[in-house]
PDB file of C-alpha atoms in Angstrom:
ATOM      1  CA  MET P   1    -103.027 -51.488 -16.981  1.00 42.00           C
ATOM      2  CA  LYS P   2    -106.502 -51.755 -15.474  1.00 42.00           C
ATOM      3  CA  CYS P   3    -107.698 -53.098 -12.128  1.00 42.00           C
ATOM      4  CA  HIS P   4    -111.093 -54.417 -11.095  1.00 37.00           C
ATOM      5  CA  ILE P   5    -112.690 -55.136  -7.750  1.00 35.00           C
ATOM      6  CA  ALA P   6    -112.369 -58.840  -7.021  1.00 37.00           C
ATOM      7  CA  SER P   7    -116.014 -59.215  -6.041  1.00 35.00           C
ATOM      8  CA  GLU P   8    -117.304 -57.307  -9.097  1.00 34.00           C
ATOM      9  CA  VAL P   9    -116.842 -57.441 -12.868  1.00 31.00           C
ATOM     10  CA  THR P  10    -116.813 -53.693 -13.466  1.00 36.00           C
ATOM     11  CA  PHE P  11    -113.382 -52.399 -14.438  1.00 36.00           C
ATOM     12  CA  ILE P  12    -112.114 -49.134 -12.993  1.00 38.00           C
ATOM     13  CA  SER P  13    -109.153 -47.011 -13.927  1.00 42.00           C
ATOM     14  CA  CYS P  14    -106.003 -46.856 -11.800  1.00 44.00           C
ATOM     15  CA  LYS P  15    -106.924 -43.270 -10.939  1.00 42.00           C
ATOM     16  CA  GLU P  16    -110.192 -44.518  -9.464  1.00 44.00           C
ATOM     17  CA  LEU P  17    -108.351 -47.332  -7.705  1.00 43.00           C
ATOM     18  CA  GLN P  18    -106.169 -44.779  -5.942  1.00 43.00           C
ATOM     19  CA  ASN P  19    -109.214 -43.138  -4.366  1.00 44.00           C
ATOM     20  CA  HIS P  20    -110.694 -46.350  -2.922  1.00 41.00           C
ATOM     21  CA  ALA P  21    -110.337 -47.091   0.808  1.00 36.00           C
ATOM     22  CA  GLU P  22    -110.087 -50.619   2.267  1.00 35.00           C
ATOM     23  CA  ALA P  23    -111.099 -52.251  -1.059  1.00 37.00           C
ATOM     24  CA  ARG P  24    -109.640 -55.530  -2.342  1.00 37.00           C
ATOM     25  CA  PHE P  25    -108.515 -55.690  -5.950  1.00 39.00           C
ATOM     26  CA  THR P  26    -107.193 -58.193  -8.463  1.00 40.00           C
ATOM     27  CA  CYS P  27    -104.671 -56.439 -10.694  1.00 41.00           C
ATOM     28  CA  LYS P  28    -103.924 -57.433 -14.274  1.00 41.00           C
ATOM     29  CA  THR P  29    -101.408 -56.093 -16.759  1.00 40.00           C
ATOM     30  CA  LYS P  30    -100.028 -57.137 -20.109  1.00 41.00           C
ATOM     31  CA  ASP P  31     -96.700 -55.542 -19.282  1.00 41.00           C
ATOM     32  CA  THR P  32     -94.692 -58.695 -18.521  1.00 40.00           C
ATOM     33  CA  ALA P  33     -91.446 -56.762 -18.261  1.00 41.00           C
ATOM     34  CA  SER P  34     -92.283 -55.282 -14.872  1.00 39.00           C
ATOM     35  CA  PRO P  35     -94.342 -56.421 -11.874  1.00 39.00           C
ATOM     36  CA  SER P  36     -97.873 -55.106 -11.651  1.00 42.00           C
ATOM     37  CA  LEU P  37     -97.307 -54.332  -7.959  1.00 42.00           C
ATOM     38  CA  ALA P  38     -94.633 -51.796  -8.838  1.00 40.00           C
ATOM     39  CA  ILE P  39     -97.006 -50.105 -11.266  1.00 37.00           C
ATOM     40  CA  VAL P  40     -99.787 -50.005  -8.700  1.00 39.00           C
ATOM     41  CA  ARG P  41     -97.427 -48.600  -6.075  1.00 41.00           C
ATOM     42  CA  GLN P  42     -96.480 -45.855  -8.482  1.00 40.00           C
ATOM     43  CA  LEU P  43    -100.133 -44.883  -8.711  1.00 38.00           C
ATOM     44  CA  ALA P  44    -101.211 -45.453  -5.102  1.00 40.00           C
ATOM     45  CA  ASN P  45     -98.817 -44.974  -2.210  1.00 38.00           C
ATOM     46  CA  PHE P  46    -100.376 -47.294   0.376  1.00 34.00           C
ATOM     47  CA  VAL P  47    -100.518 -50.712  -1.317  1.00 35.00           C
ATOM     48  CA  THR P  48     -99.836 -54.075   0.296  1.00 35.00           C
ATOM     49  CA  CYS P  49     -99.521 -57.251  -1.724  1.00 37.00           C
ATOM     50  CA  SER P  50     -97.912 -60.631  -1.099  1.00 37.00           C
ATOM     51  CA  CYS P  51     -96.974 -61.160  -4.755  1.00 38.00           C
ATOM     52  CA  GLY P  52     -94.834 -59.269  -7.256  1.00 40.00           C
ATOM     53  CA  GLY P  53     -97.327 -60.044 -10.016  1.00 37.00           C
ATOM     54  CA  PHE P  54     -94.988 -61.063 -12.848  1.00 35.00           C
ATOM     55  CA  ALA P  55     -96.327 -62.365 -16.168  1.00 35.00           C
ATOM     56  CA  GLY P  56     -99.346 -60.098 -15.890  1.00 38.00           C
ATOM     57  CA  THR P  57    -101.518 -62.485 -13.868  1.00 40.00           C
ATOM     58  CA  CYS P  58    -101.263 -61.253 -10.266  1.00 42.00           C
ATOM     59  CA  GLN P  59    -104.187 -62.690  -8.294  1.00 43.00           C
ATOM     60  CA  SER P  60    -103.041 -61.584  -4.828  1.00 40.00           C
ATOM     61  CA  PRO P  61    -105.336 -59.217  -2.925  1.00 40.00           C
ATOM     62  CA  VAL P  62    -104.148 -55.635  -2.957  1.00 40.00           C
ATOM     63  CA  VAL P  63    -105.332 -53.314  -0.193  1.00 39.00           C
ATOM     64  CA  ILE P  64    -105.534 -49.610  -0.805  1.00 37.00           C
ATOM     65  CA  ARG P  65    -105.638 -47.644   2.438  1.00 39.00           C
ATOM     66  CA  SER P  66    -106.958 -44.111   2.373  1.00 39.00           C
ATOM     67  CA  THR P  67    -105.008 -41.439   4.247  1.00 42.00           C
ATOM     68  CA  LYS P  68    -108.126 -39.394   4.980  1.00 46.00           C
ATOM     69  CA  SER P  69    -108.717 -38.952   8.716  1.00 46.00           C
ATOM     70  CA  SER P  70    -112.407 -39.732   8.262  1.00 45.00           C
ATOM     71  CA  ASP P  71    -111.503 -43.242   7.078  1.00 48.00           C
ATOM     72  CA  LYS P  72    -109.375 -44.136  10.126  1.00 59.00           C
ATOM     73  CA  MET P  73    -110.652 -46.548  12.739  1.00 55.00           C
ATOM     74  CA  PRO P  74    -111.629 -44.994  16.094  1.00 57.00           C
ATOM     75  CA  SER P  75    -108.710 -45.000  18.558  1.00 88.00           C
ATOM     76  CA  ILE P  76    -108.476 -44.762  22.345  1.00 92.00           C
ATOM     77  CA  ARG P  77    -105.110 -43.050  22.012  1.00 93.00           C
ATOM     78  CA  GLN P  78    -105.074 -39.479  23.304  1.00 93.00           C
ATOM     79  CA  ASN P  79    -102.188 -37.255  24.386  1.00 94.00           C
ATOM     80  CA  TYR P  80     -99.798 -40.226  24.278  1.00 95.00           C
ATOM     81  CA  HIS P  81     -96.551 -39.251  22.584  1.00 95.00           C
ATOM     82  CA  ILE P  82     -94.541 -41.766  20.554  1.00 95.00           C
ATOM     83  CA  GLU P  83     -91.512 -41.074  22.776  1.00 96.00           C
ATOM     84  CA  SER P  84     -93.584 -42.061  25.805  1.00 97.00           C
ATOM     85  CA  GLU P  85     -94.721 -45.209  24.008  1.00 96.00           C
ATOM     86  CA  ALA P  86     -91.126 -46.157  23.184  1.00 96.00           C
ATOM     87  CA  GLY P  87     -90.061 -45.387  26.752  1.00 97.00           C
ATOM     88  CA  VAL P  88     -92.703 -47.713  28.168  1.00 98.00           C
ATOM     89  CA  ASN P  89     -91.498 -50.543  25.923  1.00 98.00           C
ATOM     90  CA  LYS P  90     -87.943 -49.882  27.095  1.00 98.00           C
ATOM     91  CA  GLN P  91     -89.083 -49.985  30.727  1.00 98.00           C
ATOM     92  CA  ILE P  92     -90.872 -53.296  30.142  1.00 98.00           C
ATOM     93  CA  ASN P  93     -87.585 -54.742  28.947  1.00 98.00           C
ATOM     94  CA  LEU P  94     -85.687 -53.364  31.949  1.00 98.00           C
ATOM     95  CA  GLU P  95     -88.218 -54.761  34.430  1.00 98.00           C
ATOM     96  CA  LEU P  96     -87.974 -58.187  32.790  1.00 98.00           C
ATOM     97  CA  TYR P  97     -84.181 -57.950  32.875  1.00 98.00           C
ATOM     98  CA  ALA P  98     -84.308 -57.156  36.599  1.00 98.00           C
ATOM     99  CA  SER P  99     -86.567 -60.167  37.118  1.00 98.00           C
ATOM    100  CA  TYR P 100     -84.055 -62.273  35.179  1.00 98.00           C
ATOM    101  CA  VAL P 101     -81.162 -61.084  37.368  1.00 98.00           C
ATOM    102  CA  TYR P 102     -83.041 -61.812  40.596  1.00 98.00           C
ATOM    103  CA  LEU P 103     -83.987 -65.243  39.272  1.00 98.00           C
ATOM    104  CA  SER P 104     -80.295 -65.954  38.665  1.00 98.00           C
ATOM    105  CA  MET P 105     -79.461 -64.826  42.204  1.00 98.00           C
ATOM    106  CA  ALA P 106     -82.220 -66.988  43.681  1.00 98.00           C
ATOM    107  CA  SER P 107     -80.967 -70.037  41.809  1.00 98.00           C
ATOM    108  CA  TYR P 108     -77.387 -69.386  42.911  1.00 98.00           C
ATOM    109  CA  PHE P 109     -78.259 -69.219  46.610  1.00 96.00           C
ATOM    110  CA  GLN P 110     -80.353 -72.386  46.322  1.00 96.00           C
ATOM    111  CA  SER P 111     -77.427 -74.366  44.893  1.00 95.00           C
ATOM    112  CA  ALA P 112     -75.757 -77.057  46.990  1.00 94.00           C
ATOM    113  CA  THR P 113     -72.486 -75.127  47.089  1.00 93.00           C
ATOM    114  CA  VAL P 114     -74.095 -72.048  48.693  1.00 94.00           C
ATOM    115  CA  ALA P 115     -77.323 -73.233  50.358  1.00 94.00           C
ATOM    116  CA  LEU P 116     -78.716 -70.028  51.841  1.00 94.00           C
ATOM    117  CA  PRO P 117     -82.500 -70.590  51.806  1.00 94.00           C
ATOM    118  CA  GLY P 118     -83.332 -67.130  53.094  1.00 95.00           C
ATOM    119  CA  ALA P 119     -81.468 -65.454  50.235  1.00 96.00           C
ATOM    120  CA  HIS P 120     -83.070 -67.836  47.740  1.00 96.00           C
ATOM    121  CA  GLU P 121     -86.537 -66.929  48.986  1.00 96.00           C
ATOM    122  CA  TYR P 122     -85.753 -63.215  49.150  1.00 96.00           C
ATOM    123  CA  PHE P 123     -84.439 -62.959  45.591  1.00 97.00           C
ATOM    124  CA  MET P 124     -87.145 -65.229  44.161  1.00 97.00           C
ATOM    125  CA  LYS P 125     -89.737 -62.884  45.631  1.00 97.00           C
ATOM    126  CA  ALA P 126     -87.888 -59.939  44.085  1.00 98.00           C
ATOM    127  CA  SER P 127     -87.892 -61.684  40.690  1.00 98.00           C
ATOM    128  CA  ASP P 128     -91.654 -62.223  40.851  1.00 98.00           C
ATOM    129  CA  GLU P 129     -92.157 -58.596  41.852  1.00 98.00           C
ATOM    130  CA  GLU P 130     -90.170 -57.238  38.910  1.00 98.00           C
ATOM    131  CA  ARG P 131     -92.118 -59.449  36.524  1.00 98.00           C
ATOM    132  CA  GLU P 132     -95.358 -58.040  37.940  1.00 98.00           C
ATOM    133  CA  HIS P 133     -94.000 -54.550  37.316  1.00 98.00           C
ATOM    134  CA  ALA P 134     -93.411 -55.468  33.674  1.00 98.00           C
ATOM    135  CA  LYS P 135     -96.995 -56.734  33.419  1.00 98.00           C
ATOM    136  CA  LYS P 136     -98.255 -53.417  34.798  1.00 98.00           C
ATOM    137  CA  PHE P 137     -96.411 -51.573  32.053  1.00 98.00           C
ATOM    138  CA  LEU P 138     -97.799 -53.982  29.449  1.00 98.00           C
ATOM    139  CA  LYS P 139    -101.319 -53.210  30.631  1.00 98.00           C
ATOM    140  CA  PHE P 140    -100.630 -49.467  30.711  1.00 98.00           C
ATOM    141  CA  GLN P 141     -99.309 -49.537  27.141  1.00 96.00           C
ATOM    142  CA  ASN P 142    -102.517 -51.134  25.927  1.00 96.00           C
ATOM    143  CA  GLN P 143    -104.708 -48.828  28.003  1.00 95.00           C
ATOM    144  CA  ARG P 144    -103.135 -45.777  26.375  1.00 96.00           C
ATOM    145  CA  GLY P 145    -103.488 -47.133  22.856  1.00 94.00           C
ATOM    146  CA  GLY P 146     -99.807 -47.878  22.345  1.00 94.00           C
ATOM    147  CA  THR P 147     -98.223 -50.964  20.810  1.00 94.00           C
ATOM    148  CA  VAL P 148     -96.307 -53.413  22.983  1.00 96.00           C
ATOM    149  CA  VAL P 149     -92.961 -54.241  21.369  1.00 96.00           C
ATOM    150  CA  LEU P 150     -91.085 -56.887  23.336  1.00 96.00           C
ATOM    151  CA  GLN P 151     -87.317 -56.900  22.972  1.00 94.00           C
ATOM    152  CA  ASP P 152     -84.528 -59.370  23.678  1.00 95.00           C
ATOM    153  CA  ILE P 153     -83.712 -59.691  27.374  1.00 96.00           C
ATOM    154  CA  VAL P 154     -79.992 -59.389  28.052  1.00 95.00           C
ATOM    155  CA  LYS P 155     -78.632 -62.187  30.229  1.00 94.00           C
ATOM    156  CA  PRO P 156     -77.217 -61.289  33.672  1.00 95.00           C
ATOM    157  CA  GLY P 157     -73.615 -60.206  33.710  1.00 92.00           C
ATOM    158  CA  LYS P 158     -72.549 -63.133  35.896  1.00 94.00           C
ATOM    159  CA  ASN P 159     -73.615 -66.661  36.859  1.00 93.00           C
ATOM    160  CA  THR P 160     -72.216 -66.680  40.390  1.00 96.00           C
ATOM    161  CA  TRP P 161     -72.871 -63.876  42.853  1.00 97.00           C
ATOM    162  CA  GLY P 162     -70.209 -64.320  45.529  1.00 96.00           C
ATOM    163  CA  THR P 163     -71.150 -63.710  49.146  1.00 95.00           C
ATOM    164  CA  LEU P 164     -74.580 -62.602  50.300  1.00 96.00           C
ATOM    165  CA  ARG P 165     -73.159 -59.134  50.827  1.00 96.00           C
ATOM    166  CA  ASP P 166     -71.897 -59.074  47.214  1.00 97.00           C
ATOM    167  CA  ALA P 167     -75.308 -60.071  45.884  1.00 97.00           C
ATOM    168  CA  VAL P 168     -77.159 -57.494  47.980  1.00 97.00           C
ATOM    169  CA  ASN P 169     -74.764 -54.819  46.753  1.00 98.00           C
ATOM    170  CA  ASP P 170     -75.465 -55.842  43.135  1.00 98.00           C
ATOM    171  CA  ALA P 171     -79.200 -55.810  43.858  1.00 98.00           C
ATOM    172  CA  LEU P 172     -78.912 -52.300  45.287  1.00 98.00           C
ATOM    173  CA  GLU P 173     -77.212 -51.039  42.124  1.00 98.00           C
ATOM    174  CA  LEU P 174     -79.862 -52.750  40.005  1.00 98.00           C
ATOM    175  CA  GLU P 175     -82.701 -51.057  41.891  1.00 98.00           C
ATOM    176  CA  LYS P 176     -81.002 -47.684  41.567  1.00 98.00           C
ATOM    177  CA  ASN P 177     -80.730 -48.219  37.796  1.00 98.00           C
ATOM    178  CA  VAL P 178     -84.412 -49.148  37.585  1.00 98.00           C
ATOM    179  CA  ASN P 179     -85.287 -46.096  39.665  1.00 98.00           C
ATOM    180  CA  GLN P 180     -83.309 -43.808  37.353  1.00 98.00           C
ATOM    181  CA  ALA P 181     -85.055 -45.289  34.327  1.00 98.00           C
ATOM    182  CA  LEU P 182     -88.427 -44.593  35.953  1.00 98.00           C
ATOM    183  CA  LEU P 183     -87.400 -41.014  36.690  1.00 98.00           C
ATOM    184  CA  ASP P 184     -86.317 -40.604  33.062  1.00 98.00           C
ATOM    185  CA  LEU P 185     -89.650 -42.001  31.868  1.00 98.00           C
ATOM    186  CA  HIS P 186     -91.481 -39.640  34.210  1.00 98.00           C
ATOM    187  CA  GLY P 187     -89.459 -36.803  32.681  1.00 98.00           C
ATOM    188  CA  ILE P 188     -90.539 -37.832  29.182  1.00 97.00           C
ATOM    189  CA  ALA P 189     -94.178 -37.741  30.260  1.00 98.00           C
ATOM    190  CA  GLU P 190     -93.645 -34.304  31.782  1.00 97.00           C
ATOM    191  CA  LYS P 191     -91.939 -33.030  28.627  1.00 97.00           C
ATOM    192  CA  HIS P 192     -94.951 -34.019  26.548  1.00 97.00           C
ATOM    193  CA  SER P 193     -97.522 -32.695  29.054  1.00 96.00           C
ATOM    194  CA  ASP P 194     -98.944 -36.092  30.001  1.00 97.00           C
ATOM    195  CA  PRO P 195    -100.072 -35.721  33.652  1.00 98.00           C
ATOM    196  CA  GLN P 196    -101.928 -39.036  33.565  1.00 97.00           C
ATOM    197  CA  MET P 197     -98.739 -40.944  32.802  1.00 98.00           C
ATOM    198  CA  GLN P 198     -96.803 -38.937  35.385  1.00 98.00           C
ATOM    199  CA  ASN P 199     -99.375 -39.693  38.072  1.00 98.00           C
ATOM    200  CA  TRP P 200     -99.487 -43.384  37.150  1.00 98.00           C
ATOM    201  CA  ILE P 201     -95.695 -43.744  37.462  1.00 98.00           C
ATOM    202  CA  GLU P 202     -95.681 -41.872  40.767  1.00 97.00           C
ATOM    203  CA  GLN P 203     -98.466 -43.944  42.311  1.00 96.00           C
ATOM    204  CA  ASN P 204     -97.276 -47.351  41.122  1.00 97.00           C
ATOM    205  CA  PHE P 205     -93.481 -47.179  41.166  1.00 97.00           C
ATOM    206  CA  LEU P 206     -91.570 -44.194  42.518  1.00 97.00           C
ATOM    207  CA  THR P 207     -92.443 -44.597  46.202  1.00 95.00           C
ATOM    208  CA  HIS P 208     -91.857 -48.343  45.963  1.00 95.00           C
ATOM    209  CA  GLN P 209     -88.398 -47.796  44.476  1.00 97.00           C
ATOM    210  CA  VAL P 210     -87.360 -45.530  47.346  1.00 97.00           C
ATOM    211  CA  GLU P 211     -88.507 -48.183  49.820  1.00 97.00           C
ATOM    212  CA  ALA P 212     -86.699 -50.982  47.955  1.00 97.00           C
ATOM    213  CA  ILE P 213     -83.446 -49.015  47.822  1.00 98.00           C
ATOM    214  CA  LYS P 214     -83.675 -48.237  51.558  1.00 98.00           C
ATOM    215  CA  GLU P 215     -84.360 -51.887  52.405  1.00 96.00           C
ATOM    216  CA  LEU P 216     -81.391 -53.167  50.409  1.00 97.00           C
ATOM    217  CA  GLY P 217     -79.164 -50.460  51.871  1.00 97.00           C
ATOM    218  CA  ASP P 218     -80.114 -51.572  55.387  1.00 96.00           C
ATOM    219  CA  HIS P 219     -79.377 -55.218  54.561  1.00 95.00           C
ATOM    220  CA  LEU P 220     -76.010 -54.228  53.125  1.00 96.00           C
ATOM    221  CA  ARG P 221     -74.933 -52.306  56.226  1.00 96.00           C
ATOM    222  CA  ARG P 222     -75.967 -55.141  58.554  1.00 94.00           C
ATOM    223  CA  LEU P 223     -74.141 -57.720  56.446  1.00 94.00           C
ATOM    224  CA  GLU P 224     -71.002 -55.592  56.621  1.00 93.00           C
ATOM    225  CA  ARG P 225     -71.274 -55.697  60.413  1.00 92.00           C
ATOM    226  CA  VAL P 226     -71.816 -59.452  60.790  1.00 90.00           C
ATOM    227  CA  GLY P 227     -69.128 -60.373  58.266  1.00 87.00           C
ATOM    228  CA  PRO P 228     -68.884 -63.468  56.016  1.00 85.00           C
ATOM    229  CA  GLY P 229     -69.140 -67.100  57.031  1.00 86.00           C
ATOM    230  CA  LEU P 230     -71.161 -67.779  60.169  1.00 89.00           C
ATOM    231  CA  GLY P 231     -72.349 -64.184  60.340  1.00 86.00           C
ATOM    232  CA  GLU P 232     -73.953 -64.386  56.875  1.00 90.00           C
ATOM    233  CA  TYR P 233     -75.428 -67.792  57.674  1.00 86.00           C
ATOM    234  CA  MET P 234     -77.138 -66.458  60.794  1.00 90.00           C
ATOM    235  CA  TYR P 235     -78.308 -63.315  59.004  1.00 92.00           C
ATOM    236  CA  ASP P 236     -79.757 -65.405  56.183  1.00 88.00           C
ATOM    237  CA  HIS P 237     -81.698 -67.542  58.648  1.00 85.00           C
ATOM    238  CA  GLU P 238     -82.927 -64.768  60.937  1.00 83.00           C
ATOM    239  CA  SER P 239     -83.373 -61.719  58.686  1.00 78.00           C
ATOM    240  CA  LEU P 240     -84.156 -62.856  55.129  1.00 79.00           C
ATOM    241  CA  VAL P 241     -86.595 -65.746  55.554  1.00 65.00           C
ATOM    242  CA  ASP P 242     -90.108 -64.362  55.003  1.00 58.00           C
ATOM    243  CA  ASP P 243     -88.689 -60.802  54.861  1.00 49.00           C
TER     244      ASP P 243
END
């Protein structure tokens, strides 16, 4: 088996092929019993090809990538551990899930059977806010040289959210879960000595989460005092609109 550079007519040996970096080749072999790609892979570890190359006439481009550090493209990535990168992608998914839950709540309270406009507005605002948080993490991932990997967003656990008090209680638990995830992510950054990531999480999220949890806790206690029915209706009108 011999391979030659597609843009040249000079043949080179497979040993020479193995030493080339970022070169495109057309591979030929008379061994019709096995694919040329398999033979090339046996000789060079980092080969990509879209064709198996049967019948000895593979014309697909084959890329040989050198493993030498001097051949790598410059990267902005520095002191960014793969566990931190994976954690950021996980947090993106959680923030989008939280946005999804709040969107479901907002839709529920806008329905004709519930009709609490204050709650609709409050939870719609919360949904938008969580989506903005996800976008911040997307930007951070790219700034640190990581790769954004979006995952499936799990649907909310319910379609109806009961009374306003029930929904606020669910929202409180959701915010506490998000807060714990942020604390865990901060811990990962600390474990891998990444003060820049720690500082970024602290400045952009941790204080906000404490405030959000306190706000929802206050709403919950007040709703327990006013009770369901007319009490919730008045609270929705007076305390949640433009909150």
